[in-house]
Short mmCIF file of C-alpha atoms in Angstrom, two decimals:
data_model
loop_
_atom_site.label_atom_id
_atom_site.label_comp_id
_atom_site.label_asym_id
_atom_site.label_seq_id
_atom_site.Cartn_x
_atom_site.Cartn_y
_atom_site.Cartn_z
CA LYS A 248 -33.92 4.42 7.29
CA PRO A 249 -31.87 2.35 9.78
CA LYS A 250 -31.65 -1.35 9.15
CA LYS A 251 -33.87 -3.29 11.51
CA LYS A 252 -32.18 -5.46 14.09
CA THR A 253 -31.47 -9.14 13.49
CA ILE A 254 -31.80 -11.34 16.57
CA PRO A 255 -29.32 -14.20 17.06
CA THR A 256 -31.26 -17.34 17.94
CA VAL A 257 -30.61 -20.86 19.20
CA LEU A 258 -33.17 -23.67 18.95
CA ILE A 259 -33.02 -26.27 21.72
CA THR A 260 -34.56 -29.66 20.99
CA GLY A 261 -34.53 -33.12 22.53
CA CYS A 262 -36.88 -35.83 23.76
CA LEU A 263 -39.10 -35.60 26.83
CA GLY A 264 -37.09 -35.41 30.05
CA ALA A 265 -33.68 -35.02 28.40
CA GLY A 266 -32.93 -31.77 30.27
CA LYS A 267 -33.86 -28.95 27.87
CA THR A 268 -35.37 -26.66 30.52
CA THR A 269 -32.39 -27.35 32.80
CA LEU A 270 -30.09 -26.19 30.00
CA VAL A 271 -32.12 -23.00 29.45
CA ASN A 272 -32.09 -22.37 33.20
CA HIS A 273 -28.30 -22.70 33.18
CA VAL A 274 -28.08 -20.13 30.38
CA LEU A 275 -30.22 -17.68 32.37
CA GLU A 276 -28.05 -18.16 35.44
CA SER A 277 -24.79 -17.69 33.46
CA LYS A 278 -25.74 -15.04 30.90
CA GLY A 279 -24.17 -12.12 32.75
CA ASP A 280 -25.20 -8.87 31.04
CA LEU A 281 -26.65 -10.58 27.97
CA ARG A 282 -30.30 -9.64 27.40
CA VAL A 283 -31.90 -13.00 26.65
CA ALA A 284 -35.48 -13.73 25.60
CA VAL A 285 -36.89 -17.24 25.92
CA ALA A 286 -39.71 -18.87 23.95
CA VAL A 287 -40.94 -22.09 25.58
CA ASN A 288 -43.17 -24.61 23.82
CA ASP A 289 -44.74 -26.95 26.37
CA PHE A 290 -46.93 -29.73 24.96
CA SER A 291 -49.00 -29.90 28.14
CA GLU A 292 -52.00 -27.69 28.84
CA LYS A 293 -50.16 -25.78 31.55
CA SER A 294 -46.62 -24.55 30.92
CA PHE A 295 -44.72 -25.54 34.06
CA ASP A 296 -41.44 -25.01 32.20
CA THR A 297 -42.24 -21.34 31.64
CA GLU A 298 -43.20 -20.88 35.30
CA MET A 299 -39.96 -22.50 36.49
CA LEU A 300 -37.83 -20.35 34.17
CA ARG A 301 -39.63 -17.17 35.25
CA LYS A 302 -38.64 -17.84 38.85
CA ASN A 303 -34.95 -17.97 37.87
CA GLY A 304 -35.03 -15.25 35.21
CA ARG A 305 -37.35 -12.57 36.53
CA GLU A 306 -35.96 -9.94 34.17
CA THR A 307 -36.02 -12.24 31.15
CA LYS A 308 -38.66 -11.90 28.44
CA MET A 309 -40.75 -15.08 28.25
CA ILE A 310 -42.90 -16.23 25.33
CA ASP A 311 -45.31 -19.00 26.34
CA LEU A 312 -46.15 -21.38 23.47
CA SER A 313 -47.98 -24.02 25.50
CA LYS A 314 -50.92 -26.31 24.68
CA GLY A 315 -49.50 -28.05 21.66
CA CYS A 316 -46.56 -28.55 19.37
CA ILE A 317 -45.03 -25.57 17.58
CA CYS A 318 -44.34 -27.62 14.46
CA CYS A 319 -48.14 -27.95 14.09
CA SER A 320 -48.77 -24.17 14.07
CA LEU A 321 -45.71 -22.56 12.51
CA SER A 322 -47.81 -20.10 10.54
CA ASP A 323 -49.84 -18.97 13.53
CA GLY A 324 -48.89 -18.58 17.20
CA PHE A 325 -45.19 -19.34 16.90
CA GLN A 326 -44.35 -16.86 14.14
CA ASN A 327 -46.69 -14.21 15.54
CA ALA A 328 -45.11 -14.43 18.99
CA VAL A 329 -41.59 -14.08 17.56
CA TRP A 330 -42.77 -11.20 15.36
CA GLU A 331 -44.15 -9.37 18.38
CA LEU A 332 -40.78 -9.80 20.08
CA LEU A 333 -39.02 -8.32 17.04
CA GLU A 334 -41.42 -5.37 16.92
CA GLU A 335 -40.92 -4.74 20.63
CA SER A 336 -37.17 -4.92 20.14
CA ASP A 337 -37.44 -2.26 17.41
CA SER A 338 -38.98 0.19 19.88
CA ASN A 339 -36.03 -0.36 22.20
CA PHE A 340 -33.12 -1.32 19.99
CA GLU A 341 -30.96 -2.69 22.78
CA ASP A 342 -33.73 -4.74 24.40
CA VAL A 343 -32.83 -8.28 23.27
CA ASP A 344 -29.38 -9.70 22.52
CA TYR A 345 -30.34 -13.35 22.06
CA LEU A 346 -33.46 -15.46 21.58
CA ILE A 347 -33.58 -19.02 22.93
CA ILE A 348 -36.38 -21.25 21.67
CA GLU A 349 -37.05 -24.42 23.69
CA SER A 350 -39.21 -26.78 21.66
CA SER A 351 -41.41 -29.45 23.18
CA GLY A 352 -39.99 -32.94 23.60
CA VAL A 353 -42.56 -34.26 21.10
CA THR A 354 -41.56 -31.77 18.40
CA ASP A 355 -39.69 -32.62 15.21
CA PRO A 356 -37.27 -29.65 14.97
CA LEU A 357 -36.87 -29.87 11.19
CA LEU A 358 -39.92 -27.74 10.41
CA VAL A 359 -39.13 -25.28 13.20
CA ALA A 360 -35.55 -24.83 12.02
CA ALA A 361 -36.73 -24.40 8.43
CA ALA A 362 -39.13 -21.64 9.53
CA LEU A 363 -36.37 -19.89 11.47
CA ASP A 364 -34.02 -20.11 8.47
CA GLN A 365 -36.36 -18.19 6.13
CA ARG A 366 -34.75 -15.47 4.05
CA PHE A 367 -38.00 -13.56 3.55
CA GLY A 368 -41.15 -12.72 5.51
CA LYS A 369 -41.60 -12.36 9.25
CA MET A 370 -38.83 -14.77 10.25
CA SER A 371 -36.14 -13.36 7.96
CA ARG A 372 -34.73 -11.24 10.78
CA ILE A 373 -33.96 -14.33 12.85
CA ARG A 374 -30.31 -15.40 12.69
CA LEU A 375 -30.39 -19.10 13.55
CA ASP A 376 -26.95 -19.74 15.02
CA HIS A 377 -27.37 -23.25 16.43
CA VAL A 378 -29.75 -26.16 16.74
CA VAL A 379 -28.81 -27.88 19.99
CA CYS A 380 -30.16 -31.35 20.77
CA VAL A 381 -30.14 -32.44 24.44
CA VAL A 382 -29.98 -36.23 24.85
CA ASP A 383 -30.20 -38.44 27.93
CA ALA A 384 -26.82 -40.18 27.57
CA GLU A 385 -27.80 -43.36 29.40
CA TRP A 386 -31.06 -43.75 27.48
CA LEU A 387 -29.32 -43.39 24.11
CA GLY A 388 -26.49 -45.74 25.08
CA MET A 389 -28.88 -48.44 26.29
CA ALA A 390 -31.13 -48.05 23.24
CA TRP A 391 -28.10 -48.38 20.96
CA MET A 392 -26.86 -51.46 22.81
CA HIS A 393 -30.24 -53.19 22.42
CA GLY A 394 -30.55 -52.17 18.78
CA HIS A 395 -33.71 -50.06 18.92
CA ALA A 396 -32.33 -46.48 18.91
CA ASN A 397 -33.17 -46.10 15.21
CA ASP A 398 -36.77 -47.05 15.97
CA ASN A 399 -37.23 -43.68 17.68
CA LYS A 400 -37.84 -41.65 14.52
CA LEU A 401 -38.39 -38.44 16.50
CA LEU A 402 -35.03 -38.67 18.28
CA MET A 403 -33.26 -39.53 15.02
CA SER A 404 -34.72 -36.39 13.39
CA GLN A 405 -33.73 -34.28 16.41
CA ILE A 406 -30.15 -35.57 16.26
CA LYS A 407 -29.81 -35.16 12.49
CA THR A 408 -31.28 -31.64 12.46
CA ALA A 409 -28.91 -30.41 15.19
CA ASP A 410 -25.37 -29.13 14.79
CA LEU A 411 -24.49 -29.84 18.43
CA ILE A 412 -25.48 -32.76 20.67
CA LEU A 413 -25.30 -32.39 24.46
CA LEU A 414 -25.01 -35.82 26.07
CA ASN A 415 -26.68 -34.87 29.32
CA LYS A 416 -26.94 -36.60 32.73
CA VAL A 417 -23.51 -38.21 32.44
CA ASP A 418 -23.38 -38.29 36.25
CA LEU A 419 -26.12 -40.95 36.08
CA CYS A 420 -24.59 -42.86 33.17
CA PRO A 421 -22.04 -45.71 33.47
CA ARG A 422 -18.87 -45.11 31.47
CA GLU A 423 -19.47 -48.06 29.13
CA THR A 424 -22.99 -46.79 28.34
CA LEU A 425 -21.66 -43.29 27.66
CA GLU A 426 -19.22 -44.74 25.10
CA LEU A 427 -22.15 -46.51 23.42
CA ALA A 428 -24.03 -43.20 23.25
CA LYS A 429 -21.02 -41.56 21.59
CA GLU A 430 -20.83 -44.45 19.14
CA ALA A 431 -24.51 -44.02 18.30
CA ILE A 432 -24.04 -40.33 17.44
CA LYS A 433 -21.01 -41.08 15.27
CA LYS A 434 -23.01 -43.67 13.33
CA VAL A 435 -26.30 -41.76 13.07
CA ALA A 436 -24.79 -38.34 12.34
CA PRO A 437 -21.14 -38.64 11.21
CA GLY A 438 -19.10 -35.55 11.99
CA MET A 439 -21.64 -34.21 14.49
CA ARG A 440 -20.23 -32.18 17.37
CA PHE A 441 -21.14 -33.56 20.76
CA GLN A 442 -20.25 -32.77 24.36
CA PRO A 443 -20.97 -34.71 27.55
CA CYS A 444 -22.42 -32.62 30.38
CA CYS A 445 -24.20 -32.82 33.71
CA GLN A 446 -27.41 -30.86 34.37
CA GLY A 447 -26.93 -28.96 31.12
CA LYS A 448 -23.87 -27.13 32.45
CA VAL A 449 -21.74 -26.07 29.49
CA CYS A 450 -19.95 -22.83 28.68
CA LEU A 451 -22.24 -20.36 26.93
CA SER A 452 -19.74 -19.99 24.09
CA VAL A 453 -20.39 -23.66 23.24
CA ILE A 454 -24.10 -23.20 22.49
CA LEU A 455 -24.34 -19.46 21.71
CA GLU A 456 -22.37 -17.36 19.25
CA VAL A 457 -20.82 -15.22 21.97
CA GLU A 458 -17.32 -14.36 23.07
CA ILE A 459 -15.89 -13.38 26.41
CA VAL A 460 -15.30 -9.67 26.90
CA GLY A 461 -11.62 -8.95 27.43
CA ALA A 462 -10.43 -12.43 26.45
CA GLY A 463 -7.87 -12.88 23.75
CA GLU A 464 -8.86 -14.33 20.41
CA GLY A 465 -9.48 -18.04 20.71
CA THR A 466 -9.63 -17.90 24.48
CA VAL A 467 -12.51 -19.88 25.98
CA SER A 468 -13.37 -20.50 29.61
CA HIS A 469 -13.91 -24.23 30.15
CA ASP A 470 -15.38 -23.78 33.61
CA PRO A 471 -19.15 -23.26 33.31
CA SER A 472 -19.20 -21.75 36.81
CA ASP A 473 -16.84 -18.91 35.86
CA GLU A 474 -18.45 -15.48 36.18
CA VAL A 475 -17.64 -13.80 32.86
CA THR A 476 -19.15 -11.12 30.64
CA TYR A 477 -20.25 -12.10 27.15
CA THR A 478 -20.86 -10.16 23.96
CA VAL A 479 -22.64 -11.42 20.85
CA LYS A 480 -20.44 -12.08 17.84
CA ASN A 481 -21.19 -9.67 15.03
CA THR A 482 -21.31 -12.19 12.19
CA CYS A 483 -23.78 -13.30 9.59
CA GLN A 484 -21.90 -16.55 8.94
CA LEU A 485 -23.52 -19.85 9.78
CA PRO A 486 -21.74 -21.97 12.40
CA SER A 487 -19.37 -24.50 10.91
CA GLY A 488 -21.09 -27.74 10.00
CA ARG A 489 -24.66 -26.49 9.66
CA GLU A 490 -26.37 -25.95 6.33
CA VAL A 491 -29.28 -23.65 5.63
CA ILE A 492 -32.48 -25.60 6.22
CA THR A 493 -34.80 -24.77 3.33
CA SER A 494 -38.21 -25.88 2.19
CA SER A 495 -36.55 -28.12 -0.40
CA ARG A 496 -35.59 -30.55 2.35
CA GLU A 497 -38.00 -33.32 3.24
CA GLN A 498 -40.85 -31.88 5.31
CA SER A 499 -43.46 -34.59 5.52
CA GLY A 500 -44.92 -33.15 8.73
CA SER A 501 -44.57 -33.77 12.43
CA THR A 502 -43.33 -37.11 13.70
CA HIS A 503 -44.44 -36.62 17.31
CA GLY A 504 -47.09 -39.33 16.95
CA SER A 505 -50.25 -39.52 19.05
CA PHE A 506 -49.12 -37.97 22.33
CA ILE A 507 -51.80 -36.61 24.63
CA SER A 508 -51.56 -34.32 27.64
CA TYR A 509 -53.70 -34.04 30.75
CA VAL A 510 -53.37 -32.29 34.11
CA PHE A 511 -54.03 -33.88 37.51
CA ALA A 512 -55.00 -31.03 39.85
CA PRO A 513 -56.86 -32.19 42.98
CA ASN A 514 -57.92 -29.52 45.43
CA ARG A 515 -55.96 -31.18 48.22
CA PRO A 516 -52.51 -32.44 49.20
CA VAL A 517 -51.80 -36.05 48.27
CA SER A 518 -50.40 -38.86 50.37
CA PHE A 519 -46.64 -39.35 50.02
CA ILE A 520 -47.16 -43.10 50.45
CA ALA A 521 -49.68 -43.18 47.60
CA PHE A 522 -47.34 -41.00 45.55
CA GLN A 523 -44.46 -43.46 45.97
CA GLU A 524 -46.63 -46.39 44.92
CA HIS A 525 -47.92 -44.42 41.95
CA ILE A 526 -44.45 -43.49 40.69
CA GLN A 527 -42.76 -46.81 41.36
CA GLY A 528 -45.29 -49.23 39.96
CA MET A 529 -48.71 -47.83 39.13
CA LEU A 530 -48.09 -45.20 36.45
CA PRO A 531 -50.64 -45.30 33.62
CA HIS A 532 -49.33 -47.33 30.69
CA GLY A 533 -47.68 -45.14 28.05
CA THR A 534 -46.64 -42.35 30.42
CA LYS A 535 -43.62 -40.51 28.98
CA ARG A 536 -43.28 -37.42 31.19
CA ILE A 537 -44.70 -35.88 34.37
CA LYS A 538 -43.92 -32.42 35.74
CA GLY A 539 -45.48 -29.84 38.00
CA GLU A 540 -46.00 -28.89 41.64
CA ILE A 541 -47.05 -31.28 44.39
CA SER A 542 -47.78 -31.03 48.11
CA PHE A 543 -48.03 -33.91 50.55
CA ALA A 544 -50.41 -34.45 53.44
CA GLU A 545 -47.48 -35.59 55.60
CA LEU A 546 -45.69 -32.25 55.07
CA PRO A 547 -48.47 -29.63 55.18
CA THR A 548 -46.17 -26.60 55.10
CA SER A 549 -44.06 -27.63 52.08
CA LYS A 550 -44.50 -27.70 48.34
CA PHE A 551 -42.25 -29.45 45.82
CA ILE A 552 -41.31 -29.08 42.16
CA PHE A 553 -41.60 -32.58 40.69
CA GLN A 554 -40.39 -34.10 37.44
CA TRP A 555 -40.44 -37.69 36.19
CA SER A 556 -38.78 -38.95 33.03
CA GLY A 557 -37.53 -42.12 31.37
CA ASN A 558 -35.75 -44.87 33.31
CA ASN A 559 -38.04 -43.96 36.23
CA ARG A 560 -35.94 -40.94 37.09
CA VAL A 561 -37.37 -38.56 39.67
CA ASP A 562 -36.39 -34.97 40.39
CA LEU A 563 -37.90 -33.37 43.51
CA MET A 564 -37.01 -29.91 44.78
CA GLU A 565 -38.58 -28.18 47.75
CA GLU A 566 -39.88 -24.71 46.96
CA THR A 567 -38.48 -22.16 49.37
CA GLY A 568 -39.22 -18.56 50.20
CA SER A 569 -42.96 -18.71 49.54
CA GLY A 570 -43.95 -18.77 53.21
CA MET A 571 -47.23 -20.41 52.27
CA HIS A 572 -48.91 -23.70 53.07
CA GLY A 573 -48.45 -26.24 50.31
CA THR A 574 -52.06 -27.22 49.79
CA SER A 575 -52.26 -27.50 46.00
CA THR A 576 -51.05 -30.12 43.55
CA SER A 577 -50.93 -29.70 39.78
CA LEU A 578 -49.15 -32.33 37.65
CA ALA A 579 -49.02 -32.41 33.85
CA TYR A 580 -48.81 -35.88 32.26
CA ILE A 581 -47.69 -36.54 28.69
CA SER A 582 -48.65 -40.00 27.47
CA GLU A 583 -49.10 -42.16 24.40
CA GLN A 584 -52.26 -43.64 25.88
CA ASP A 585 -55.66 -42.02 26.38
CA VAL A 586 -55.59 -41.80 30.18
CA SER A 587 -57.47 -39.13 32.10
CA ALA A 588 -56.75 -37.29 35.34
CA LYS A 589 -59.64 -39.27 36.84
CA ASN A 590 -57.62 -42.49 36.53
CA VAL A 591 -54.71 -40.88 38.37
CA ASP A 592 -57.01 -39.48 41.07
CA GLU A 593 -58.42 -42.97 41.70
CA GLN A 594 -54.89 -44.26 42.36
CA PHE A 595 -54.09 -41.46 44.79
CA SER A 596 -57.41 -42.04 46.59
CA MET A 597 -56.78 -45.71 47.35
CA PRO A 598 -56.83 -46.53 51.09
CA ILE A 599 -53.50 -46.77 52.91
CA ASP A 600 -52.60 -49.20 55.66
CA SER A 601 -51.32 -46.69 58.23
CA LYS A 602 -50.15 -49.39 60.65
CA ALA A 603 -48.02 -51.03 57.97
CA VAL A 604 -46.54 -47.62 57.09
CA GLN A 605 -45.63 -46.91 60.73
CA LYS A 606 -44.01 -50.33 60.98
CA LEU A 607 -41.84 -49.64 57.91
CA VAL A 608 -40.90 -46.17 59.17
CA MET A 609 -39.90 -47.56 62.57
CA ALA A 610 -37.76 -50.27 60.99
CA MET A 611 -36.02 -47.67 58.82
CA LYS A 612 -35.36 -45.44 61.84
CA VAL A 613 -33.79 -48.29 63.79
CA ALA A 614 -31.54 -49.20 60.85
CA LEU A 615 -30.41 -45.61 60.37
CA GLU A 616 -29.78 -45.03 64.08
CA ASP A 617 -27.50 -48.09 64.12
CA ASP A 618 -25.57 -46.89 61.06
CA PRO A 619 -22.80 -44.36 61.92
CA TRP A 620 -22.94 -42.94 58.38
CA PHE A 621 -26.37 -41.40 59.00
CA GLU A 622 -28.01 -39.07 61.48
CA VAL A 623 -31.74 -39.33 62.20
CA LEU A 624 -33.48 -35.96 62.39
CA LYS A 625 -36.84 -34.82 63.72
CA PHE A 626 -39.26 -32.15 62.63
CA PRO A 627 -40.11 -29.66 65.39
CA ALA A 628 -43.66 -29.82 66.79
CA SER A 629 -44.50 -26.51 65.05
CA ALA A 630 -44.05 -28.19 61.65
CA GLN A 631 -47.28 -30.17 62.14
CA VAL A 632 -45.57 -33.30 60.80
CA SER A 633 -46.15 -36.74 62.26
CA ASN A 634 -42.74 -38.28 62.91
CA ASP A 635 -44.48 -41.69 62.81
CA SER A 636 -45.36 -41.30 59.13
CA LEU A 637 -41.94 -40.18 57.88
CA VAL A 638 -38.36 -40.90 58.78
CA VAL A 639 -36.05 -37.91 58.25
CA PHE A 640 -32.29 -38.32 58.13
CA ARG A 641 -29.10 -37.04 56.57
CA LEU A 642 -25.80 -38.50 55.41
CA ILE A 643 -22.91 -37.41 57.62
CA GLY A 644 -20.22 -39.60 56.04
CA SER A 645 -18.45 -40.63 59.21
CA ASP A 646 -17.68 -44.17 60.36
CA GLU A 647 -17.15 -43.00 63.90
CA LYS A 648 -20.37 -42.37 65.85
CA ALA A 649 -18.53 -40.08 68.24
CA THR A 650 -17.53 -37.74 65.42
CA ASN A 651 -19.79 -34.71 65.54
CA PRO A 652 -20.88 -33.52 62.06
CA TYR A 653 -20.98 -29.95 63.36
CA ASN A 654 -17.29 -30.23 64.27
CA LEU A 655 -16.52 -31.65 60.83
CA GLU A 656 -18.19 -28.60 59.30
CA ARG A 657 -16.30 -26.22 61.54
CA LEU A 658 -12.88 -27.86 61.33
CA TYR A 659 -12.80 -29.09 57.73
CA GLY A 660 -15.38 -26.93 55.97
CA ILE A 661 -17.56 -29.86 54.94
CA ASP A 662 -20.87 -28.62 53.54
CA PHE A 663 -23.33 -31.29 54.68
CA ASP A 664 -26.26 -29.40 53.15
CA ALA A 665 -24.67 -29.57 49.69
CA LEU A 666 -23.65 -33.18 50.31
CA ASN A 667 -27.21 -34.24 51.12
CA THR A 668 -28.66 -32.27 48.22
CA GLU A 669 -26.37 -34.21 45.87
CA TYR A 670 -27.22 -37.44 47.69
CA VAL A 671 -31.00 -37.13 47.32
CA ASN A 672 -30.63 -36.09 43.66
CA LEU A 673 -28.47 -39.15 43.04
CA LEU A 674 -30.87 -41.54 44.78
CA ASN A 675 -33.90 -40.24 42.91
CA GLY A 676 -32.10 -39.74 39.61
CA ARG A 677 -30.96 -43.35 39.36
CA GLY A 678 -34.52 -44.63 39.19
CA GLY A 679 -34.45 -46.90 42.24
CA THR A 680 -37.33 -48.53 44.07
CA HIS A 681 -37.90 -45.63 46.49
CA VAL A 682 -38.50 -41.89 46.26
CA PHE A 683 -36.87 -39.57 48.80
CA LEU A 684 -37.99 -36.03 49.63
CA PRO A 685 -35.41 -33.26 50.04
CA VAL A 686 -36.53 -31.38 53.16
CA ARG A 687 -35.21 -28.57 55.32
CA VAL A 688 -35.39 -29.26 59.07
CA GLN A 689 -34.94 -26.90 62.01
CA ALA A 690 -32.27 -28.23 64.37
CA ILE A 691 -30.23 -27.06 67.37
CA SER A 692 -26.43 -27.27 67.17
CA PRO A 693 -24.41 -28.52 70.20
CA SER A 694 -23.66 -24.88 71.03
CA GLY A 695 -27.40 -24.19 71.28
CA ILE A 696 -27.69 -22.21 68.03
CA PRO A 697 -30.83 -22.92 65.98
CA ARG A 698 -30.22 -23.60 62.30
CA THR A 699 -31.85 -25.16 59.25
CA ILE A 700 -30.21 -28.26 57.78
CA GLN A 701 -30.82 -30.28 54.64
CA GLY A 702 -32.20 -33.76 55.10
CA LEU A 703 -34.05 -36.56 53.32
CA ALA A 704 -37.54 -37.81 54.14
CA TRP A 705 -38.91 -41.28 53.40
#
């Protein structure tokens, strides 16, 4: 009787908003011919993380473990779902090369890792290669500087259970704060491997036990954008530095505390003005994470993927290719306070002073038109957008007003779309006092050719 297949597995952990799903998305984009299955545990009632990953990994097997914390049901849904994957893999022996498990940000990974490290029963065919903890570098550095990093018992358990720490979002972290984050890891978990990264972009061979096909022994590509082919290492050895996690280790239960989840899903678009006020100063007390889809009354033909995390960081991405009117909003909130969707709906339903909004928009337009570094854009009439309620612009990076950005693109290869995508991500990611929408606007070049360009709306 042939020996049943063992599936190499990596467990990804980290606090809410650290960038776990972004890391998994990067793996799916970079996996080459590797057949990867993904199990996602979303604490909220609706698994937005699974939906986002499905869009970028259409041929990837997805296991949805939403509506709770997997460390609270290790003997039920979690193990059964993994067992079903193993049974399915048996029927098609080459079906799955690697399993990635993304735990919820409120999950203590100790119990999960112990279950995956079993040497008998359903989980004995799992080969746990790595426990990777994704950490917001700036958050950890600031917490360490102010002396309250150790107060976050959940994060401390996540760091100590891991064998690799990814210090994520270093593009948003001052150098001095990054050094403090490194110091914190060295003190909390001496000898722990760690690597700074941006948007979870690391070489697959750093987090998975894989090697590059055709590369010499010890050869590793250090460019995460390199297109390479990987193969799984045929080894039963544990990665250096990680011990077997057994039931003899302290397992006093989950440390995720009293988090609650609720979904705000009005049957209508919401006001962008009300949204800005909500995010920048009216969030329910105790809010730790928000994610989902949102559409705005001011932009009736667009829908956005929205995420909010610590330090008031916002990530907004316009959904493209759907060709549908963005009329629905569905946001999942994770909070330490008992707040309902009704409270959020009341905030979004507050009256707005439209005259005051138009006055602000006009003042912003005048300032941008006088600044040679920016170009003010307009939505076409077919977009059904009121240009009095939003100002749309883009960064052109020229101190000479006579310099045509289209000529800069043609002569020097400057990609203004990529530049403005980075710009809006930077503005929103730094947790400032305003939220900017990334929007695509139809424009006419000086040669009369219609084209779509990337801009920002406020």
